[in-house]
Each structure stands twice: as C-alpha cells, then as structure tokens.
C-alpha cells in the first residue's frame, strides 16, 4: 500500500464557502482521491485553515507551514507521496508578500521534505507541488475581503510559472491547479464540490501515470 500525505490549507481541509463548515470526506479532494485510487493507496489529509508556507500570522503563528511539516512527516512516515498545495494565504494583505517570496516559501517546504525524509525514513517520497487556484477577481466583495485586497488577484496568477520552475529544479511532479479549477463565486477563494472532484481526478492521473 502506498501512503499519500496531502499537506495544504483550507482548500485541502475542505472549507465550504456556502456554509462556512467542512465538506464531508467524500467531497473533499483528498477523500475523493482515496475513492479514485482504491485500497492500494492510503490518503492522509493534513489541511489546516489559514496555513501559510513560511509566513507568521500575528494572531495564529502556529499556522506556519514549515514549522509543522517535520512533525507531520515524522508522524506519518513512511510516506510514498507528499502533495503540497499552499500559497493562497501568503497572499493576505498582512504579509505584503510578492509572488516570488511566496514561491521561495514553497521551495523551502520542498527542501524540508527531501532532507527530512531522507534522514528519517531513508528515502525521499515523490513530491507533487501544486500551484494553488487563483484568487477570484470578486475577492474585494468576499467575506474574506478584510484579509485579501485586489492585488492578491494579480499575484496569485504569477505563482504557477514560479512553482513550475521549483518543481523542475527539485525533480518534483507539478500541477497548475488554476488551469483546471477556479474558486467559488461565493467567496472567490474556496472550492466548490465540483472543483474538489476535478482536482482529485487530475491528481489521480499524475500519480498513476
């Protein structure tokens, strides 16, 4: 059995933009991925609302992705695949982060995975780096408009090319989520059930190709 660790933010957690609650497991993309892959794979969900790559939020510093990554990897080892989809929360106005600095944060996570797993489990898992869905242009009218300003839209569109270069540099698999899915109309940030399904289907193709 192959173990797949899904490390991400609220769109991995399965935040429902309509209710503000959580989608059922079979709707969330990691859960749907499990259904698609079957019993030969074990898909682990490690999604956390508000998680960043490396940026520290003043009110919730524990949501920094690089801080939790090593304990997470150690808890679930041995892992055969690590899927990383982070960067959306890095676009929040409080960080004033460029797309390049966000990409540097994503690259740090890739380095941690490679170095830590080599030490702790004796081999490096296959890493799938996913550039996150773009921020919708209606974000300024969203319930999350206090966290994201209009500049987040343009910066989110720059992430794909930067993440792809990181994946190529480190020998990772790569997926541009924005090429297949868009954020919901409800909040311009989180995914609809159909988007979760499409994302899982595309990830399945990559893993089993």
Coordinates of C-alpha atoms in Angstrom, one line a residue:
X1 CA 0.0 0.0 0.0
X2 CA 1.3 3.4 -1.0
X3 CA 0.9 6.3 1.5
X4 CA 0.0 9.8 0.2
X5 CA 0.2 12.8 2.5
X6 CA -1.8 15.8 1.4
X7 CA -0.4 19.0 3.0
X8 CA -2.3 22.2 2.5
X9 CA -4.6 24.9 3.7
X10 CA -8.4 25.3 3.8
X11 CA -8.8 24.0 0.3
X12 CA -7.3 20.7 1.4
X13 CA -9.2 20.8 4.7
X14 CA -12.4 21.2 2.7
X15 CA -13.8 24.6 3.7
X16 CA -17.3 25.0 2.4
X17 CA -17.8 28.6 1.1
X18 CA -21.5 28.4 1.3
X19 CA -21.9 27.2 5.0
X20 CA -18.5 28.1 6.4
X21 CA -18.4 24.5 7.7
X22 CA -16.4 21.5 6.3
X23 CA -17.4 19.3 3.3
X24 CA -17.8 15.6 4.0
X25 CA -14.7 13.5 3.4
X26 CA -16.0 12.0 0.2
X27 CA -16.5 15.6 -1.2
X28 CA -13.1 16.9 -0.2
X29 CA -10.4 16.3 -2.8
X30 CA -8.2 14.1 -0.6
X31 CA -11.2 11.9 0.3
X32 CA -12.4 11.7 -3.3
X33 CA -8.8 10.9 -4.4
X34 CA -8.9 8.0 -2.0
X35 CA -12.1 6.7 -3.6
X36 CA -10.5 7.0 -7.1
X37 CA -7.3 5.3 -6.1
X38 CA -8.8 2.5 -4.1
X39 CA -7.4 0.2 -1.5
X40 CA -3.8 0.2 -2.9
X41 CA -3.3 3.7 -1.5
X42 CA -3.8 5.4 1.9
X43 CA -4.6 9.1 1.5
X44 CA -3.9 11.2 4.6
X45 CA -5.5 14.7 4.9
X46 CA -3.4 17.4 6.6
X47 CA -5.3 20.5 5.6
X48 CA -5.4 23.5 8.0
X49 CA -7.5 26.7 7.5
X50 CA -5.2 29.7 7.2
X51 CA -1.9 27.7 6.8
X52 CA 0.9 29.6 5.0
X53 CA 4.2 28.3 3.6
X54 CA 6.5 30.2 5.9
X55 CA 4.7 33.4 6.9
X56 CA 3.8 34.0 10.5
X57 CA 0.3 35.3 11.3
X58 CA 0.2 37.6 14.3
X59 CA -2.9 36.1 15.8
X60 CA -2.3 32.5 14.8
X61 CA 1.5 31.9 14.5
X62 CA 1.0 28.1 14.7
X63 CA -0.4 28.1 11.2
X64 CA 3.1 28.5 9.7
X65 CA 3.5 25.5 7.3
X66 CA 7.2 25.0 7.6
X67 CA 7.0 24.7 11.4
X68 CA 4.5 21.8 11.4
X69 CA 5.9 20.0 8.3
X70 CA 8.6 17.9 10.1
X71 CA 6.3 16.7 12.9
X72 CA 3.7 15.9 10.3
X73 CA 6.1 13.9 8.1
X74 CA 7.5 12.1 11.2
X75 CA 4.0 11.1 12.4
X76 CA 3.0 9.5 9.1
X77 CA 6.3 8.0 7.9
X78 CA 7.0 6.2 5.8
X79 CA 5.2 8.2 3.1
X80 CA 5.5 7.5 -0.6
X81 CA 4.0 10.7 -1.9
X82 CA 3.7 14.2 -0.5
X83 CA 1.2 16.6 -2.2
X84 CA 1.8 20.2 -1.3
X85 CA -0.7 22.9 -2.2
X86 CA 0.0 26.1 -0.3
X87 CA 0.4 29.8 -1.1
X88 CA -3.1 31.2 -1.1
X89 CA -2.9 32.5 2.5
X90 CA 0.5 34.0 1.8
X91 CA -1.3 36.5 -0.4
X92 CA -3.0 38.1 2.5
X93 CA -2.5 41.8 2.9
X94 CA -0.8 41.5 6.3
X95 CA 2.3 39.8 4.7
X96 CA 2.7 42.1 1.7
X97 CA 4.5 39.2 0.0
X98 CA 5.5 39.2 -3.6
X99 CA 4.8 36.1 -5.7
X100 CA 8.5 35.4 -5.8
X101 CA 8.7 35.4 -2.0
X102 CA 5.7 33.1 -1.8
X103 CA 7.4 30.8 -4.2
X104 CA 10.5 30.8 -2.1
X105 CA 8.4 29.7 0.8
X106 CA 7.1 26.8 -1.2
X107 CA 10.6 25.9 -2.2
X108 CA 11.6 25.8 1.5
X109 CA 8.9 23.2 2.1
X110 CA 10.2 21.0 -0.8
X111 CA 13.7 21.2 0.7
X112 CA 12.4 20.2 4.1
X113 CA 10.5 17.2 2.7
X114 CA 13.5 16.0 0.7
X115 CA 16.1 16.4 3.5
X116 CA 13.9 15.3 6.4
X117 CA 12.5 12.2 4.8
X118 CA 15.9 11.1 3.6
X119 CA 17.1 11.2 7.2
X120 CA 14.0 9.8 9.0
X121 CA 12.7 7.2 6.6
X122 CA 15.7 6.5 4.4
X123 CA 14.2 7.7 1.1
X124 CA 12.6 10.7 -0.4
X125 CA 8.9 10.4 -1.4
X126 CA 7.6 11.6 -4.7
X127 CA 6.6 15.2 -4.3
X128 CA 3.7 16.7 -6.1
X129 CA 3.9 20.5 -5.9
X130 CA 0.6 22.2 -6.8
X131 CA 0.4 25.9 -7.5
X132 CA -2.9 26.9 -5.9
X133 CA -6.1 28.1 -7.6
X134 CA -6.1 31.8 -8.5
X135 CA -7.9 34.3 -6.2
X136 CA -11.1 35.4 -7.9
X137 CA -11.5 39.0 -9.0
X138 CA -14.5 39.5 -6.8
X139 CA -12.4 38.9 -3.7
X140 CA -12.9 42.6 -2.7
X141 CA -16.6 41.8 -2.2
X142 CA -15.9 38.5 -0.5
X143 CA -16.5 37.7 3.2
X144 CA -12.7 37.5 3.2
X145 CA -12.1 41.0 1.8
X146 CA -10.6 42.2 5.1
X147 CA -7.7 39.7 4.6
X148 CA -7.2 39.9 0.8
X149 CA -7.0 43.1 -1.3
X150 CA -7.3 43.4 -5.0
X151 CA -3.5 42.9 -5.5
X152 CA -3.9 39.3 -4.4
X153 CA -5.6 38.5 -7.7
X154 CA -2.7 39.5 -9.9
X155 CA -0.1 38.0 -7.6
X156 CA -1.9 34.7 -7.5
X157 CA -1.7 34.5 -11.3
X158 CA 2.1 34.7 -11.1
X159 CA 2.5 31.6 -8.9
X160 CA 2.1 28.9 -11.5
X161 CA 5.2 29.8 -13.5
X162 CA 7.3 30.2 -10.4
X163 CA 6.1 26.9 -8.8
X164 CA 6.8 25.1 -12.1
X165 CA 10.4 26.2 -12.0
X166 CA 10.7 25.0 -8.4
X167 CA 9.3 21.6 -9.4
X168 CA 11.7 21.3 -12.3
X169 CA 14.6 22.3 -10.2
X170 CA 14.0 19.7 -7.5
X171 CA 12.6 16.9 -9.6
X172 CA 9.1 17.2 -8.4
X173 CA 5.8 16.4 -10.1
X174 CA 3.8 19.6 -10.8
X175 CA 0.2 20.6 -11.3
X176 CA -1.2 24.1 -12.0
X177 CA -4.5 24.0 -10.2
X178 CA -5.6 27.2 -11.8
X179 CA -5.5 25.5 -15.2
X180 CA -8.3 23.2 -14.3
X181 CA -10.3 24.8 -11.5
X182 CA -11.4 28.2 -10.2
X183 CA -12.5 29.5 -6.8
X184 CA -16.2 29.6 -6.0
X185 CA -18.4 32.5 -6.8
X186 CA -19.5 32.6 -3.1
X187 CA -16.2 33.9 -1.8
X188 CA -13.6 34.0 -4.6
X189 CA -11.3 31.8 -2.5
X190 CA -12.6 28.4 -1.7
X191 CA -13.5 25.5 -3.9
X192 CA -16.9 24.1 -4.9
X193 CA -17.6 20.4 -4.7
X194 CA -17.1 20.1 -8.5
X195 CA -13.7 21.8 -8.2
X196 CA -12.7 19.3 -5.5
X197 CA -13.7 16.5 -7.8
X198 CA -11.8 17.8 -10.8
X199 CA -8.7 18.4 -8.7
X200 CA -8.8 14.8 -7.4
X201 CA -9.2 13.4 -10.9
X202 CA -6.2 15.3 -12.2
X203 CA -4.0 14.3 -9.2
X204 CA -5.0 10.7 -9.8
X205 CA -3.9 10.8 -13.4
X206 CA -0.5 12.2 -12.3
X207 CA 0.1 9.6 -9.5
X208 CA -0.9 6.6 -11.6
X209 CA 0.7 7.7 -14.9

